[in-house]
Amino acid sequence: MNAHLGRATAVVAVSAITLTLTACGGAEDADGRPGSGKGHAIKVGLLLPENQTARYEKFDKPLIEKEVAALTRGKGEVVYANAKQDAATQNSQVDTMITNKVDVLIIDAVDAKAIAGAVKRAKDAGIPVVAYDRLAEGPIDAYTSFDNEDVGKVQGKALLDALGDKAKDGQIVMMNGSVTDPNAKLFKSGAHFVLDGKVNIGKEYDTVEWKPENANTNMAAALSALGKSKIVGVYSANDGMAGGIITALKAAGLSTLPPVTGQDAELAGVQRIVAGEQFMTVYKPYAPEAAAAAEMAVALAQGEKIDGVINQMVDSPTTKGVPSVLIPGVALTKANVKSTVVDDGVYTVDEICTDKYRAACEEIGLK
Ligand code: BGC
């Protein structure tokens, strides 16, 4: 799977992704669908997997809506559904969208395998499918995501750097994401690639549904099994779970918290980094990912080629050579809050440096 993923960092820099599709004028086909090369009146079905992780409602959805509007001169409509972590719900959401005759689907699957049948039903109904962020199985037409194995490597490397000599003595806990998410598998294998042989892994969990409360329970179990003084660091696959883990560490009465990793550059995660409670996150710029999805979706709905957008081909367990756009993520620590999320306009300094974090912000020169 993902035989070509490793090349992504070298191949593409975020700024190099130029999204070039321009909307064109013209009339619709008789059935109301857009004809080839006539950009407008497109109905894009957008299906996101959950709403506990902040990114989906705060970034992915509005960014995709904005891009579709821009590409269709305001005539493209996005029909949205969030599956709230339920694979069966997402399957029926796809069926509803097929019934409602969307022109194209953008799917971020709750469960990459369980969605395959719905992807096939969409294809059979003549609706192209773009897999968003997670590589859905079934006959997808295109895919966009980050270089997810590399995200795991970035997390693992940052944790080793933070541990320094402590890597030899203590143990770490690994909190991976949901087994239904192929990304979680890639984050995990990237992290293991870097960490194995360099540090003892005392306990490791695949966290059910990526839920912060499940990560909290797992961490509490690891603390009692290993002993709080023996844990020198925690690999957390994302920021939501890092929040649950840090709560468990504090509840165990640790005065100095071990380094904890994360991903998503959620506002709460960035604030914990500023305050020194979380060591790092992976900043994944969602704007280029959303732009790639929108551009491919609008082009496919119009029967146009997407060759000019893609930067590599990716294999899924069911589909070989899926035209894809993969984007690199970068480590975000106290040292580069300004040059990443602030300079990119993701958060203002005021949003990060609320009263609670003002002193910590001043200490790192964030103003
Ligand atoms: C995404 C992460 C997210 C996680 C939980 C993954 O597939 O790539 O950004 O934190 O799912 O929703």
mmCIF file of C-alpha atoms and ligand atoms in Angstrom:
data_model
loop_
_atom_site.group_PDB
_atom_site.id
_atom_site.type_symbol
_atom_site.label_atom_id
_atom_site.label_comp_id
_atom_site.label_asym_id
_atom_site.label_seq_id
_atom_site.Cartn_x
_atom_site.Cartn_y
_atom_site.Cartn_z
ATOM 1 C CA MET A 1 0.000 0.000 0.000
ATOM 2 C CA ASN A 2 1.114 3.534 -0.646
ATOM 3 C CA ALA A 3 4.188 2.368 -2.439
ATOM 4 C CA HIS A 4 5.122 5.836 -3.570
ATOM 5 C CA LEU A 5 4.357 7.811 -0.439
ATOM 6 C CA GLY A 6 7.961 8.182 0.643
ATOM 7 C CA ARG A 7 8.742 10.502 -2.245
ATOM 8 C CA ALA A 8 6.263 13.160 -1.251
ATOM 9 C CA THR A 9 8.507 15.379 0.823
ATOM 10 C CA ALA A 10 11.105 15.567 -1.878
ATOM 11 C CA VAL A 11 8.634 16.005 -4.676
ATOM 12 C CA VAL A 12 6.368 18.691 -3.388
ATOM 13 C CA ALA A 13 6.699 21.745 -1.245
ATOM 14 C CA VAL A 14 3.423 23.244 -0.058
ATOM 15 C CA SER A 15 4.080 26.481 -1.855
ATOM 16 C CA ALA A 16 4.754 24.606 -5.076
ATOM 17 C CA ILE A 17 1.206 23.333 -5.288
ATOM 18 C CA THR A 18 -0.326 25.613 -7.789
ATOM 19 C CA LEU A 19 -3.963 25.081 -8.272
ATOM 20 C CA THR A 20 -4.744 26.200 -11.705
ATOM 21 C CA LEU A 21 -8.226 25.208 -12.716
ATOM 22 C CA THR A 22 -10.161 28.202 -13.810
ATOM 23 C CA ALA A 23 -13.901 28.292 -13.932
ATOM 24 C CA CYS A 24 -15.380 28.746 -17.368
ATOM 25 C CA GLY A 25 -18.751 30.031 -18.428
ATOM 26 C CA GLY A 26 -21.413 28.203 -20.419
ATOM 27 C CA ALA A 27 -24.674 26.357 -20.098
ATOM 28 C CA GLU A 28 -25.533 23.170 -18.291
ATOM 29 C CA ASP A 29 -26.396 19.915 -19.953
ATOM 30 C CA ALA A 30 -30.068 19.102 -20.356
ATOM 31 C CA ASP A 31 -30.124 17.019 -17.153
ATOM 32 C CA GLY A 32 -28.775 19.922 -15.135
ATOM 33 C CA ARG A 33 -25.320 18.393 -14.772
ATOM 34 C CA PRO A 34 -22.356 20.422 -15.889
ATOM 35 C CA GLY A 35 -21.120 19.483 -19.348
ATOM 36 C CA SER A 36 -17.460 18.966 -20.113
ATOM 37 C CA GLY A 37 -15.499 22.178 -19.749
ATOM 38 C CA LYS A 38 -18.514 24.213 -18.654
ATOM 39 C CA GLY A 39 -17.832 25.088 -15.060
ATOM 40 C CA HIS A 40 -20.861 25.985 -12.907
ATOM 41 C CA ALA A 41 -23.890 24.649 -11.104
ATOM 42 C CA ILE A 42 -21.941 21.751 -9.651
ATOM 43 C CA LYS A 43 -23.192 19.887 -6.609
ATOM 44 C CA VAL A 44 -20.260 18.569 -4.559
ATOM 45 C CA GLY A 45 -21.028 16.035 -1.828
ATOM 46 C CA LEU A 46 -18.589 16.429 1.078
ATOM 47 C CA LEU A 47 -18.431 13.711 3.736
ATOM 48 C CA LEU A 48 -16.199 14.193 6.782
ATOM 49 C CA PRO A 49 -15.619 11.486 9.401
ATOM 50 C CA GLU A 50 -16.045 13.043 12.844
ATOM 51 C CA ASN A 51 -16.433 16.290 14.739
ATOM 52 C CA GLN A 52 -14.374 15.809 17.910
ATOM 53 C CA THR A 53 -11.122 16.690 16.182
ATOM 54 C CA ALA A 54 -11.286 20.433 15.546
ATOM 55 C CA ARG A 55 -9.892 20.423 12.014
ATOM 56 C CA TYR A 56 -12.947 19.124 10.196
ATOM 57 C CA GLU A 57 -15.519 21.805 11.034
ATOM 58 C CA LYS A 58 -12.991 24.590 11.595
ATOM 59 C CA PHE A 59 -10.753 24.148 8.549
ATOM 60 C CA ASP A 60 -11.549 21.353 6.073
ATOM 61 C CA LYS A 61 -15.237 22.141 5.547
ATOM 62 C CA PRO A 62 -15.026 25.942 5.205
ATOM 63 C CA LEU A 63 -11.845 25.743 3.111
ATOM 64 C CA ILE A 64 -13.375 23.261 0.650
ATOM 65 C CA GLU A 65 -16.567 25.349 0.419
ATOM 66 C CA LYS A 66 -14.507 28.457 -0.305
ATOM 67 C CA GLU A 67 -12.447 26.728 -3.009
ATOM 68 C CA VAL A 68 -15.485 25.186 -4.711
ATOM 69 C CA ALA A 69 -17.159 28.616 -4.753
ATOM 70 C CA ALA A 70 -14.042 30.207 -6.250
ATOM 71 C CA LEU A 71 -13.630 27.498 -8.902
ATOM 72 C CA THR A 72 -17.269 27.687 -9.991
ATOM 73 C CA ARG A 73 -17.720 31.450 -9.647
ATOM 74 C CA GLY A 74 -20.068 30.937 -6.752
ATOM 75 C CA LYS A 75 -22.284 28.488 -8.612
ATOM 76 C CA GLY A 76 -20.943 25.322 -7.026
ATOM 77 C CA GLU A 77 -22.908 24.011 -4.094
ATOM 78 C CA VAL A 78 -21.360 21.880 -1.348
ATOM 79 C CA VAL A 79 -23.723 19.413 0.307
ATOM 80 C CA TYR A 80 -22.184 18.438 3.641
ATOM 81 C CA ALA A 81 -22.508 15.495 6.031
ATOM 82 C CA ASN A 82 -20.456 14.585 9.093
ATOM 83 C CA ALA A 83 -20.586 10.894 10.097
ATOM 84 C CA LYS A 84 -19.690 11.541 13.754
ATOM 85 C CA GLN A 85 -17.388 8.537 13.714
ATOM 86 C CA ASP A 86 -20.057 6.060 12.567
ATOM 87 C CA ALA A 87 -19.173 4.024 9.477
ATOM 88 C CA ALA A 88 -22.767 2.844 8.872
ATOM 89 C CA THR A 89 -24.016 6.435 9.041
ATOM 90 C CA GLN A 90 -21.414 7.463 6.491
ATOM 91 C CA ASN A 91 -22.499 4.685 4.128
ATOM 92 C CA SER A 92 -26.084 5.897 4.196
ATOM 93 C CA GLN A 93 -24.925 9.512 3.813
ATOM 94 C CA VAL A 94 -23.258 8.465 0.548
ATOM 95 C CA ASP A 95 -26.469 6.753 -0.592
ATOM 96 C CA THR A 96 -28.489 9.890 0.184
ATOM 97 C CA MET A 97 -26.064 11.951 -1.871
ATOM 98 C CA ILE A 98 -26.304 9.480 -4.765
ATOM 99 C CA THR A 99 -30.108 9.778 -4.598
ATOM 100 C CA ASN A 100 -29.783 13.560 -4.540
ATOM 101 C CA LYS A 101 -27.658 13.362 -7.705
ATOM 102 C CA VAL A 102 -24.495 15.108 -6.579
ATOM 103 C CA ASP A 103 -21.993 15.523 -9.414
ATOM 104 C CA VAL A 104 -18.960 14.409 -7.423
ATOM 105 C CA LEU A 105 -18.112 13.142 -3.929
ATOM 106 C CA ILE A 106 -15.258 14.102 -1.604
ATOM 107 C CA ILE A 107 -15.055 11.419 1.102
ATOM 108 C CA ASP A 108 -12.939 11.337 4.258
ATOM 109 C CA ALA A 109 -13.795 7.811 5.378
ATOM 110 C CA VAL A 110 -14.581 6.804 8.959
ATOM 111 C CA ASP A 111 -13.577 3.282 7.992
ATOM 112 C CA ALA A 112 -11.570 2.939 4.782
ATOM 113 C CA LYS A 113 -12.699 -0.643 4.141
ATOM 114 C CA ALA A 114 -16.341 -0.265 5.151
ATOM 115 C CA ILE A 115 -16.842 2.613 2.701
ATOM 116 C CA ALA A 116 -15.708 0.597 -0.356
ATOM 117 C CA GLY A 117 -19.225 -0.584 -1.271
ATOM 118 C CA ALA A 118 -20.611 2.951 -1.152
ATOM 119 C CA VAL A 119 -17.732 4.183 -3.328
ATOM 120 C CA LYS A 120 -18.640 1.499 -5.862
ATOM 121 C CA ARG A 121 -22.337 2.470 -5.784
ATOM 122 C CA ALA A 122 -21.366 6.097 -6.464
ATOM 123 C CA LYS A 123 -19.155 5.045 -9.369
ATOM 124 C CA ASP A 124 -21.946 2.876 -10.782
ATOM 125 C CA ALA A 125 -24.203 5.932 -10.638
ATOM 126 C CA GLY A 126 -21.601 7.888 -12.657
ATOM 127 C CA ILE A 127 -20.408 9.970 -9.701
ATOM 128 C CA PRO A 128 -16.623 10.336 -9.423
ATOM 129 C CA VAL A 129 -15.089 10.025 -5.943
ATOM 130 C CA VAL A 130 -12.144 11.930 -4.447
ATOM 131 C CA ALA A 131 -10.735 10.317 -1.284
ATOM 132 C CA TYR A 132 -9.929 13.069 1.182
ATOM 133 C CA ASP A 133 -7.144 12.710 3.753
ATOM 134 C CA ARG A 134 -7.813 8.986 4.326
ATOM 135 C CA LEU A 135 -7.339 6.535 1.474
ATOM 136 C CA ALA A 136 -10.823 5.077 1.032
ATOM 137 C CA GLU A 137 -10.963 1.636 -0.553
ATOM 138 C CA GLY A 138 -13.030 0.957 -3.658
ATOM 139 C CA PRO A 139 -12.819 2.528 -7.137
ATOM 140 C CA ILE A 140 -11.802 6.074 -6.199
ATOM 141 C CA ASP A 141 -10.730 8.505 -8.926
ATOM 142 C CA ALA A 142 -8.306 10.663 -6.974
ATOM 143 C CA TYR A 143 -6.815 11.169 -3.510
ATOM 144 C CA THR A 144 -5.315 14.004 -1.522
ATOM 145 C CA SER A 145 -3.639 13.859 1.854
ATOM 146 C CA PHE A 146 -0.401 14.514 3.660
ATOM 147 C CA ASP A 147 2.633 12.256 3.503
ATOM 148 C CA ASN A 148 1.302 10.314 6.457
ATOM 149 C CA GLU A 149 4.187 7.922 6.992
ATOM 150 C CA ASP A 150 6.443 10.953 7.112
ATOM 151 C CA VAL A 151 4.112 12.598 9.668
ATOM 152 C CA GLY A 152 4.806 9.586 11.940
ATOM 153 C CA LYS A 153 8.546 9.961 11.354
ATOM 154 C CA VAL A 154 8.415 13.674 12.180
ATOM 155 C CA GLN A 155 6.613 12.854 15.448
ATOM 156 C CA GLY A 156 9.038 10.045 16.347
ATOM 157 C CA LYS A 157 12.113 12.123 15.578
ATOM 158 C CA ALA A 158 10.875 15.079 17.621
ATOM 159 C CA LEU A 159 10.197 12.757 20.573
ATOM 160 C CA LEU A 160 13.703 11.262 20.390
ATOM 161 C CA ASP A 161 15.234 14.749 20.217
ATOM 162 C CA ALA A 162 13.226 15.791 23.286
ATOM 163 C CA LEU A 163 14.256 12.659 25.198
ATOM 164 C CA GLY A 164 17.979 12.985 24.556
ATOM 165 C CA ASP A 165 19.846 10.709 27.014
ATOM 166 C CA LYS A 166 16.618 9.732 28.781
ATOM 167 C CA ALA A 167 15.752 7.546 25.790
ATOM 168 C CA LYS A 168 18.166 4.938 27.145
ATOM 169 C CA ASP A 169 16.755 4.673 30.675
ATOM 170 C CA GLY A 170 12.994 5.022 30.698
ATOM 171 C CA GLN A 171 10.036 3.843 28.702
ATOM 172 C CA ILE A 172 7.620 5.572 26.404
ATOM 173 C CA VAL A 173 3.918 4.980 25.847
ATOM 174 C CA MET A 174 2.593 4.943 22.285
ATOM 175 C CA MET A 175 -0.963 6.132 21.680
ATOM 176 C CA ASN A 176 -1.878 5.396 18.082
ATOM 177 C CA GLY A 177 -5.115 6.307 16.303
ATOM 178 C CA SER A 178 -8.068 4.197 15.192
ATOM 179 C CA VAL A 179 -7.491 0.899 13.368
ATOM 180 C CA THR A 180 -10.237 1.792 10.883
ATOM 181 C CA ASP A 181 -8.181 4.769 9.654
ATOM 182 C CA PRO A 182 -5.387 3.853 7.209
ATOM 183 C CA ASN A 183 -3.587 7.062 8.191
ATOM 184 C CA ALA A 184 -3.285 5.821 11.776
ATOM 185 C CA LYS A 185 -1.435 2.778 10.460
ATOM 186 C CA LEU A 186 0.945 4.997 8.486
ATOM 187 C CA PHE A 187 1.584 7.391 11.415
ATOM 188 C CA LYS A 188 2.297 4.339 13.555
ATOM 189 C CA SER A 189 4.694 2.704 11.109
ATOM 190 C CA GLY A 190 6.531 6.007 10.495
ATOM 191 C CA ALA A 191 6.925 6.503 14.256
ATOM 192 C CA HIS A 192 8.085 2.914 14.798
ATOM 193 C CA PHE A 193 10.608 3.304 11.986
ATOM 194 C CA VAL A 194 12.281 6.091 13.973
ATOM 195 C CA LEU A 195 11.717 4.904 17.556
ATOM 196 C CA ASP A 196 12.317 1.140 17.409
ATOM 197 C CA GLY A 197 15.678 0.195 18.889
ATOM 198 C CA LYS A 198 16.218 3.727 20.223
ATOM 199 C CA VAL A 199 13.805 3.702 23.176
ATOM 200 C CA ASN A 200 11.810 1.115 25.122
ATOM 201 C CA ILE A 201 8.125 1.079 24.340
ATOM 202 C CA GLY A 202 6.468 0.169 27.650
ATOM 203 C CA LYS A 203 2.864 0.182 26.446
ATOM 204 C CA GLU A 204 1.222 0.741 23.088
ATOM 205 C CA TYR A 205 -2.454 1.284 22.246
ATOM 206 C CA ASP A 206 -4.564 1.563 19.101
ATOM 207 C CA THR A 207 -7.092 4.047 20.406
ATOM 208 C CA VAL A 208 -10.709 3.269 19.614
ATOM 209 C CA GLU A 209 -12.238 5.955 17.362
ATOM 210 C CA TRP A 210 -9.383 8.391 18.013
ATOM 211 C CA LYS A 211 -11.318 9.608 21.054
ATOM 212 C CA PRO A 212 -9.543 11.822 23.617
ATOM 213 C CA GLU A 213 -11.437 10.108 26.449
ATOM 214 C CA ASN A 214 -10.232 6.691 25.271
ATOM 215 C CA ALA A 215 -6.648 8.021 25.129
ATOM 216 C CA ASN A 216 -7.183 9.314 28.686
ATOM 217 C CA THR A 217 -8.286 5.869 29.880
ATOM 218 C CA ASN A 218 -5.401 4.147 28.076
ATOM 219 C CA MET A 219 -2.893 6.572 29.590
ATOM 220 C CA ALA A 220 -4.274 6.036 33.090
ATOM 221 C CA ALA A 221 -3.850 2.263 32.574
ATOM 222 C CA ALA A 222 -0.265 2.749 31.329
ATOM 223 C CA LEU A 223 0.552 4.918 34.347
ATOM 224 C CA SER A 224 -0.592 2.256 36.762
ATOM 225 C CA ALA A 225 1.051 -0.581 34.846
ATOM 226 C CA LEU A 226 4.450 1.065 34.332
ATOM 227 C CA GLY A 227 4.664 3.516 37.225
ATOM 228 C CA LYS A 228 4.563 7.250 36.702
ATOM 229 C CA SER A 229 8.278 7.784 37.370
ATOM 230 C CA LYS A 230 9.253 5.321 34.621
ATOM 231 C CA ILE A 231 7.484 7.074 31.736
ATOM 232 C CA VAL A 232 9.900 9.441 29.972
ATOM 233 C CA GLY A 233 7.743 10.380 26.993
ATOM 234 C CA VAL A 234 4.449 9.771 25.207
ATOM 235 C CA TYR A 235 3.939 9.348 21.489
ATOM 236 C CA SER A 236 0.435 10.648 20.781
ATOM 237 C CA ALA A 237 -0.734 10.454 17.179
ATOM 238 C CA ASN A 238 -2.824 13.635 17.401
ATOM 239 C CA ASP A 239 -3.591 16.699 19.511
ATOM 240 C CA GLY A 240 -7.069 15.613 20.593
ATOM 241 C CA MET A 241 -5.592 12.484 22.205
ATOM 242 C CA ALA A 242 -2.641 14.493 23.573
ATOM 243 C CA GLY A 243 -5.216 16.547 25.506
ATOM 244 C CA GLY A 244 -6.645 13.385 27.106
ATOM 245 C CA ILE A 245 -3.132 12.046 27.817
ATOM 246 C CA ILE A 246 -1.944 15.255 29.474
ATOM 247 C CA THR A 247 -5.051 15.296 31.677
ATOM 248 C CA ALA A 248 -4.200 11.741 32.805
ATOM 249 C CA LEU A 249 -0.554 12.686 33.481
ATOM 250 C CA LYS A 250 -1.644 15.647 35.586
ATOM 251 C CA ALA A 251 -4.226 13.544 37.428
ATOM 252 C CA ALA A 252 -1.423 11.105 38.343
ATOM 253 C CA GLY A 253 0.272 14.004 40.136
ATOM 254 C CA LEU A 254 3.306 14.414 37.882
ATOM 255 C CA SER A 255 4.921 17.768 38.608
ATOM 256 C CA THR A 256 7.055 17.738 35.452
ATOM 257 C CA LEU A 257 5.281 16.386 32.407
ATOM 258 C CA PRO A 258 7.195 14.136 29.988
ATOM 259 C CA PRO A 259 7.321 15.245 26.345
ATOM 260 C CA VAL A 260 4.062 14.442 24.518
ATOM 261 C CA THR A 261 3.700 14.601 20.730
ATOM 262 C CA GLY A 262 0.642 15.478 18.658
ATOM 263 C CA GLN A 263 -0.671 16.381 15.228
ATOM 264 C CA ASP A 264 -3.091 18.873 13.674
ATOM 265 C CA ALA A 265 -1.857 22.122 15.257
ATOM 266 C CA GLU A 266 -5.225 22.494 16.980
ATOM 267 C CA LEU A 267 -5.534 25.769 18.847
ATOM 268 C CA ALA A 268 -5.671 23.935 22.201
ATOM 269 C CA GLY A 269 -2.578 21.934 21.175
ATOM 270 C CA VAL A 270 -0.641 25.048 20.160
ATOM 271 C CA GLN A 271 -1.595 26.674 23.477
ATOM 272 C CA ARG A 272 -0.378 23.626 25.404
ATOM 273 C CA ILE A 273 2.899 23.833 23.454
ATOM 274 C CA VAL A 274 3.294 27.508 24.331
ATOM 275 C CA ALA A 275 2.609 26.650 27.991
ATOM 276 C CA GLY A 276 5.146 23.789 27.924
ATOM 277 C CA GLU A 277 2.578 21.036 28.550
ATOM 278 C CA GLN A 278 2.812 19.433 25.103
ATOM 279 C CA PHE A 279 6.149 19.144 23.338
ATOM 280 C CA MET A 280 5.154 19.274 19.693
ATOM 281 C CA THR A 281 2.450 18.890 17.085
ATOM 282 C CA VAL A 282 2.610 18.321 13.341
ATOM 283 C CA TYR A 283 1.431 21.342 11.445
ATOM 284 C CA LYS A 284 -0.403 20.186 8.351
ATOM 285 C CA PRO A 285 -1.512 23.147 6.269
ATOM 286 C CA TYR A 286 -5.136 22.305 5.425
ATOM 287 C CA ALA A 287 -5.563 25.026 2.807
ATOM 288 C CA PRO A 288 -3.537 23.258 0.068
ATOM 289 C CA GLU A 289 -5.151 19.905 0.897
ATOM 290 C CA ALA A 290 -8.632 21.411 0.668
ATOM 291 C CA ALA A 291 -7.697 23.292 -2.504
ATOM 292 C CA ALA A 292 -6.406 20.105 -4.151
ATOM 293 C CA ALA A 293 -9.601 18.223 -3.236
ATOM 294 C CA ALA A 294 -11.819 21.004 -4.551
ATOM 295 C CA GLU A 295 -9.859 21.394 -7.747
ATOM 296 C CA MET A 296 -9.873 17.662 -8.503
ATOM 297 C CA ALA A 297 -13.557 17.337 -7.592
ATOM 298 C CA VAL A 298 -14.667 20.246 -9.767
ATOM 299 C CA ALA A 299 -12.525 19.028 -12.681
ATOM 300 C CA LEU A 300 -13.863 15.458 -12.402
ATOM 301 C CA ALA A 301 -17.439 16.717 -12.194
ATOM 302 C CA GLN A 302 -16.818 18.618 -15.397
ATOM 303 C CA GLY A 303 -15.224 15.640 -17.116
ATOM 304 C CA GLU A 304 -11.856 17.376 -17.215
ATOM 305 C CA LYS A 305 -8.383 15.947 -16.648
ATOM 306 C CA ILE A 306 -6.573 16.294 -13.328
ATOM 307 C CA ASP A 307 -3.050 15.544 -14.606
ATOM 308 C CA GLY A 308 -1.903 19.101 -13.984
ATOM 309 C CA VAL A 309 -2.814 18.932 -10.299
ATOM 310 C CA ILE A 310 -1.450 15.572 -9.136
ATOM 311 C CA ASN A 311 2.095 15.014 -7.871
ATOM 312 C CA GLN A 312 2.194 11.224 -7.595
ATOM 313 C CA MET A 313 0.358 7.923 -7.907
ATOM 314 C CA VAL A 314 -0.625 5.988 -4.774
ATOM 315 C CA ASP A 315 -1.776 2.360 -4.464
ATOM 316 C CA SER A 316 -4.650 1.458 -2.160
ATOM 317 C CA PRO A 317 -5.389 -2.143 -1.174
ATOM 318 C CA THR A 318 -8.094 -2.216 -3.873
ATOM 319 C CA THR A 319 -6.973 0.303 -6.476
ATOM 320 C CA LYS A 320 -3.575 0.633 -8.132
ATOM 321 C CA GLY A 321 -2.151 3.964 -9.265
ATOM 322 C CA VAL A 322 -4.631 6.466 -7.811
ATOM 323 C CA PRO A 323 -3.811 10.003 -9.080
ATOM 324 C CA SER A 324 -2.882 11.860 -5.895
ATOM 325 C CA VAL A 325 -1.713 15.099 -4.341
ATOM 326 C CA LEU A 326 0.366 14.567 -1.184
ATOM 327 C CA ILE A 327 1.587 17.409 0.968
ATOM 328 C CA PRO A 328 4.334 17.385 3.614
ATOM 329 C CA GLY A 329 3.692 18.299 7.270
ATOM 330 C CA VAL A 330 6.217 20.009 9.565
ATOM 331 C CA ALA A 331 7.079 19.767 13.261
ATOM 332 C CA LEU A 332 5.739 22.647 15.334
ATOM 333 C CA THR A 333 7.340 23.329 18.722
ATOM 334 C CA LYS A 334 7.682 26.414 20.919
ATOM 335 C CA ALA A 335 10.475 27.509 18.587
ATOM 336 C CA ASN A 336 8.410 28.014 15.435
ATOM 337 C CA VAL A 337 4.828 28.895 16.414
ATOM 338 C CA LYS A 338 5.234 32.286 14.753
ATOM 339 C CA SER A 339 6.782 31.089 11.469
ATOM 340 C CA THR A 340 4.137 28.379 10.990
ATOM 341 C CA VAL A 341 0.548 28.879 12.155
ATOM 342 C CA VAL A 342 0.812 32.622 12.827
ATOM 343 C CA ASP A 343 2.609 33.602 9.620
ATOM 344 C CA ASP A 344 0.293 31.328 7.590
ATOM 345 C CA GLY A 345 -2.731 33.108 9.088
ATOM 346 C CA VAL A 346 -4.152 29.986 10.750
ATOM 347 C CA TYR A 347 -4.358 31.710 14.167
ATOM 348 C CA THR A 348 -3.666 35.239 15.279
ATOM 349 C CA VAL A 349 -1.337 35.864 18.217
ATOM 350 C CA ASP A 350 -4.402 37.108 20.131
ATOM 351 C CA GLU A 351 -6.218 33.813 19.577
ATOM 352 C CA ILE A 352 -3.258 31.844 20.964
ATOM 353 C CA CYS A 353 -2.158 34.255 23.665
ATOM 354 C CA THR A 354 -5.338 34.597 25.722
ATOM 355 C CA ASP A 355 -5.036 35.727 29.365
ATOM 356 C CA LYS A 356 -4.152 32.222 30.505
ATOM 357 C CA TYR A 357 -1.223 31.988 28.066
ATOM 358 C CA ARG A 358 -0.034 35.623 27.942
ATOM 359 C CA ALA A 359 2.991 35.162 30.239
ATOM 360 C CA ALA A 360 4.061 31.965 28.437
ATOM 361 C CA CYS A 361 3.710 33.735 25.080
ATOM 362 C CA GLU A 362 5.895 36.606 26.259
ATOM 363 C CA GLU A 363 8.525 34.151 27.411
ATOM 364 C CA ILE A 364 8.883 32.777 23.900
ATOM 365 C CA GLY A 365 8.613 36.189 22.280
ATOM 366 C CA LEU A 366 5.187 35.584 20.750
ATOM 367 C CA LYS A 367 3.483 38.941 20.472
HETATM 368 C C1 BGC B 1 -6.211 12.755 10.199
HETATM 369 C C2 BGC B 1 -5.749 13.535 11.418
HETATM 370 C C3 BGC B 1 -6.816 13.473 12.522
HETATM 371 C C4 BGC B 1 -7.272 12.030 12.763
HETATM 372 C C5 BGC B 1 -8.486 11.968 13.702
HETATM 373 C C6 BGC B 1 -6.569 11.349 10.599
HETATM 374 O O1 BGC B 1 -6.977 10.602 9.506
HETATM 375 O O2 BGC B 1 -5.210 12.764 9.200
HETATM 376 O O3 BGC B 1 -5.488 14.878 11.049
HETATM 377 O O4 BGC B 1 -6.302 13.990 13.725
HETATM 378 O O5 BGC B 1 -7.626 11.399 11.562
HETATM 379 O O6 BGC B 1 -9.615 12.478 13.095
#
